[in-house]
C-alpha positions as a Python dict, from the first residue, in 0.01 Angstrom:
ca = {
    (1, 'E'): (0, 0, 0),
    (2, 'L'): (252, 128, -253),
    (3, 'F'): (526, 185, 2),
    (4, 'A'): (454, -147, 172),
    (5, 'F'): (487, -318, -165),
    (6, 'F'): (835, -170, -213),
    (7, 'L'): (952, -284, 130),
    (8, 'E'): (797, -629, 117),
    (9, 'N'): (956, -701, -220),
    (10, 'G'): (1306, -590, -125),
    (11, 'F'): (1329, -272, -327),
    (12, 'R'): (1639, -69, -242),
    (13, 'S'): (1554, 240, -443),
    (14, 'V'): (1270, 389, -644),
    (15, 'A'): (1213, 704, -848),
    (16, 'F'): (896, 884, -945),
    (17, 'N'): (814, 1069, -1265),
    (18, 'I'): (508, 1270, -1354),
    (19, 'E'): (336, 1249, -1689),
    (20, 'E'): (498, 1506, -1917),
    (21, 'A'): (415, 1674, -2245),
    (22, 'E'): (708, 1564, -2459),
    (23, 'H'): (761, 1559, -2836),
    (24, 'V'): (469, 1378, -3003),
    (25, 'H'): (306, 1324, -2664),
    (26, 'R'): (172, 1677, -2664),
    (27, 'E'): (-118, 1635, -2425),
    (28, 'T'): (-133, 1467, -2086),
    (29, 'S'): (-406, 1348, -1854),
    (30, 'L'): (-314, 1641, -1630),
    (31, 'E'): (-432, 1906, -1877),
    (32, 'S'): (-781, 1931, -1725),
    (33, 'T'): (-646, 1989, -1375),
    (34, 'T'): (-548, 2335, -1253),
    (35, 'R'): (-191, 2401, -1143),
    (36, 'A'): (-310, 2465, -787),
    (37, 'E'): (-496, 2133, -777),
    (38, 'L'): (-192, 1950, -913),
    (39, 'V'): (38, 2104, -654),
    (40, 'E'): (-203, 2015, -374),
    (41, 'A'): (-243, 1651, -484),
    (42, 'Y'): (131, 1614, -550),
    (43, 'T'): (222, 1762, -212),
    (44, 'Q'): (-23, 1539, -26),
    (45, 'F'): (122, 1229, -193),
    (46, 'F'): (485, 1312, -117),
    (47, 'D'): (403, 1437, 232),
    (48, 'R'): (264, 1095, 321),
    (49, 'L'): (540, 915, 132),
    (50, 'F'): (807, 1108, 322),
    (51, 'D'): (660, 1009, 659),
    (52, 'L'): (656, 643, 558),
    (53, 'W'): (1007, 659, 413),
    (54, 'W'): (1183, 846, 694),
    (55, 'P'): (1232, 548, 931),
    (56, 'H'): (1380, 352, 638),
    (57, 'R'): (1589, 632, 486),
    (58, 'H'): (1924, 462, 552),
    (59, 'T'): (1833, 142, 368),
    (60, 'F'): (1578, 255, 109),
    (61, 'E'): (1640, 537, -136),
    (62, 'I'): (1375, 752, -298),
    (63, 'R'): (1550, 952, -567),
    (64, 'E'): (1334, 1261, -527),
    (65, 'F'): (1419, 1287, -158),
    (66, 'T'): (1787, 1197, -168),
    (67, 'D'): (1868, 1420, -467),
    (68, 'L'): (1710, 1725, -309),
    (69, 'A'): (1864, 1647, 30),
    (70, 'K'): (2207, 1650, -135),
    (71, 'A'): (2127, 1982, -300),
    (72, 'F'): (2021, 2124, 37),
    (73, 'Q'): (2353, 2017, 190),
    (74, 'M'): (2550, 2175, -94),
    (75, 'Y'): (2357, 2500, -66),
    (76, 'R'): (2397, 2520, 311),
    (77, 'A'): (2772, 2476, 269),
    (78, 'D'): (2795, 2733, -12),
    (79, 'E'): (2510, 2974, -90),
    (80, 'S'): (2656, 3036, -436),
    (81, 'Y'): (2587, 2671, -522),
    (82, 'H'): (2329, 2583, -783),
    (83, 'H'): (2249, 2257, -954),
    (84, 'Q'): (2392, 2230, -1306),
    (85, 'P'): (2183, 1976, -1497),
    (86, 'I'): (2363, 1791, -1774),
    (87, 'E'): (2090, 1882, -2022),
    (88, 'T'): (2186, 2250, -2006),
    (89, 'R'): (2549, 2182, -2097),
    (90, 'P'): (2617, 2198, -2472),
    (91, 'M'): (2757, 1873, -2614),
    (92, 'A'): (2725, 1694, -2279),
    (93, 'I'): (2443, 1490, -2432),
    (94, 'L'): (2453, 1391, -2797),
    (95, 'T'): (2172, 1192, -2954),
    (96, 'V'): (2216, 1035, -3298),
    (97, 'T'): (1914, 915, -3494),
    (98, 'R'): (1928, 621, -3734),
    (99, 'S'): (1961, 870, -4022),
    (100, 'G'): (2272, 1019, -3860),
    (101, 'D'): (2116, 1346, -3748),
    (102, 'V'): (2263, 1473, -3423),
    (103, 'S'): (2089, 1673, -3151),
    (104, 'T'): (2217, 1798, -2818),
    (105, 'L'): (2096, 1909, -2474),
    (106, 'S'): (1808, 1661, -2442),
    (107, 'P'): (1742, 1321, -2605),
    (108, 'E'): (1379, 1430, -2645),
    (109, 'F'): (1490, 1675, -2913),
    (110, 'A'): (1572, 1392, -3154),
    (111, 'D'): (1349, 1345, -3459),
    (112, 'Y'): (1154, 1669, -3429),
    (113, 'E'): (982, 1804, -3740),
    (114, 'N'): (843, 2145, -3837),
    (115, 'V'): (1057, 2343, -3594),
    (116, 'P'): (1239, 2576, -3836),
    (117, 'Q'): (1343, 2823, -3565),
    (118, 'Y'): (1567, 2552, -3420),
    (119, 'A'): (1643, 2360, -3740),
    (120, 'N'): (1437, 2070, -3598),
    (121, 'F'): (1703, 2060, -3323),
    (122, 'V'): (1948, 1900, -3568),
    (123, 'I'): (2298, 2041, -3519),
    (124, 'G'): (2448, 1832, -3800),
    (125, 'N'): (2476, 1484, -3943),
    (126, 'I'): (2732, 1233, -3824),
    (127, 'M'): (2809, 1139, -4185),
    (128, 'D'): (2906, 1495, -4277),
    (129, 'V'): (3173, 1558, -4015),
    (130, 'S'): (3513, 1412, -3941),
    (131, 'S'): (3502, 1518, -3575),
    (132, 'L'): (3222, 1579, -3328),
    (133, 'D'): (3387, 1910, -3246),
    (134, 'E'): (3271, 2038, -3585),
    (135, 'L'): (2910, 2018, -3468),
    (136, 'A'): (2974, 2291, -3212),
    (137, 'H'): (3039, 2538, -3494),
    (138, 'T'): (2718, 2493, -3689),
    (139, 'S'): (2462, 2773, -3699),
    (140, 'A'): (2194, 2541, -3558),
    (141, 'F'): (2413, 2454, -3259),
    (142, 'Q'): (2484, 2820, -3191),
    (143, 'R'): (2117, 2913, -3214),
    (144, 'I'): (1992, 2630, -2992),
    (145, 'T'): (2256, 2667, -2721),
    (146, 'Q'): (2223, 3045, -2711),
    (147, 'E'): (1848, 3016, -2663),
    (148, 'A'): (1900, 2752, -2394),
    (149, 'Q'): (2140, 2982, -2211),
    (150, 'V'): (1883, 3263, -2226),
    (151, 'S'): (1639, 3021, -2065),
    (152, 'V'): (1887, 2941, -1787),
    (153, 'D'): (1941, 3312, -1723),
    (154, 'M'): (1566, 3374, -1715),
    (155, 'C'): (1522, 3106, -1451),
    (156, 'R'): (1820, 3236, -1254),
    (157, 'H'): (1663, 3581, -1225),
    (158, 'A'): (1299, 3477, -1186),
    (159, 'C'): (1296, 3168, -966),
    (160, 'G'): (1381, 3136, -599),
    (161, 'F'): (1445, 2766, -650),
    (162, 'F'): (1706, 2806, -923),
    (163, 'W'): (1974, 2669, -691),
    (164, 'V'): (1794, 2335, -664),
    (165, 'C'): (1691, 2311, -1030),
    (166, 'G'): (1938, 2502, -1245),
    (167, 'S'): (1682, 2543, -1525),
    (168, 'E'): (1627, 2173, -1570),
    (169, 'F'): (1370, 2008, -1799),
    (170, 'I'): (1477, 2207, -2106),
    (171, 'S'): (1278, 1991, -2348),
    (172, 'N'): (964, 2036, -2139),
    (173, 'K'): (998, 2410, -2186),
    (174, 'F'): (979, 2374, -2561),
    (175, 'S'): (698, 2118, -2545),
    (176, 'E'): (485, 2334, -2316),
    (177, 'H'): (573, 2682, -2441),
    (178, 'G'): (686, 2632, -2802),
    (179, 'T'): (1017, 2805, -2732),
    (180, 'L'): (1333, 2751, -2531),
    (181, 'R'): (1298, 3105, -2396),
    (182, 'A'): (1071, 2997, -2114),
    (183, 'T'): (1085, 2933, -1743),
    (184, 'E'): (836, 2730, -1540),
    (185, 'T'): (705, 2397, -1662),
    (186, 'R'): (459, 2162, -1500),
    (187, 'T'): (744, 1930, -1407),
    (188, 'C'): (953, 2195, -1236),
    (189, 'A'): (650, 2339, -1057),
    (190, 'L'): (589, 1998, -902),
    (191, 'H'): (915, 1802, -899),
    (192, 'R'): (1128, 2098, -792),
    (193, 'K'): (930, 2388, -641),
    (194, 'A'): (653, 2199, -464),
    (195, 'L'): (878, 1914, -356),
    (196, 'A'): (1160, 2141, -236),
    (197, 'S'): (913, 2350, -35),
    (198, 'L'): (772, 2036, 124),
    (199, 'L'): (1111, 1885, 207),
    (200, 'I'): (1242, 2208, 357),
    (201, 'E'): (939, 2211, 586),
    (202, 'K'): (963, 1841, 673),
    (203, 'I'): (1338, 1841, 737),
    (204, 'A'): (1314, 2158, 944),
    (205, 'A'): (1043, 1992, 1154),
    (206, 'K'): (1267, 1687, 1205),
    (207, 'G'): (1546, 1917, 1320),
    (208, 'K'): (1321, 2091, 1573),
    (209, 'L'): (1203, 1755, 1703),
    (210, 'K'): (1562, 1642, 1758),
    (211, 'Q'): (1641, 1964, 1947),
    (212, 'S'): (1335, 1924, 2170),
    (213, 'Q'): (1440, 1566, 2248),
    (214, 'G'): (1795, 1676, 2323),
    (215, 'D'): (1947, 1468, 2038),
}
């Protein structure tokens, strides 16, 4: 019904998010479900969605499928490739609150309180600097970005799907683990690992079908 609704109403693209533990939203409706149960339910949903979408793939975009398909193509062309999410690049994202406080990496870090180890994720105040470049020299900026880089390195060495993720969902790591020095989150377990595993299987099956048909 959901997919039919998209087609019947002329949608050209859609994207799916899962409920995340972020900032003040510390608990989700998924807390009572085991990780294995979540992965199974998630995989079943996207397995069916993929089959419905495939005949319409040239005219209807599902972000989760097209983004990973592009990553697969990049990796096949160059095995040293890995996704580099903007939220892991210092100063690539700057969020300014109404009080002038500036945070980086992820917009979800804005307006945090009681996080002394990361200075509440405030790297400076816009009213106290004459150039944004000055923010990159504050102790808070150095601490936060160093910890984020440690997180990226941890994922690089621990996860077989680093190439497709690149240590994404940095704010989820803090929300779920209380530190940036963390690896797997609920979002990456589903939206990256489970989905990538499913798509690799589905696309490989499509390739075998083409070969058997002589296409």
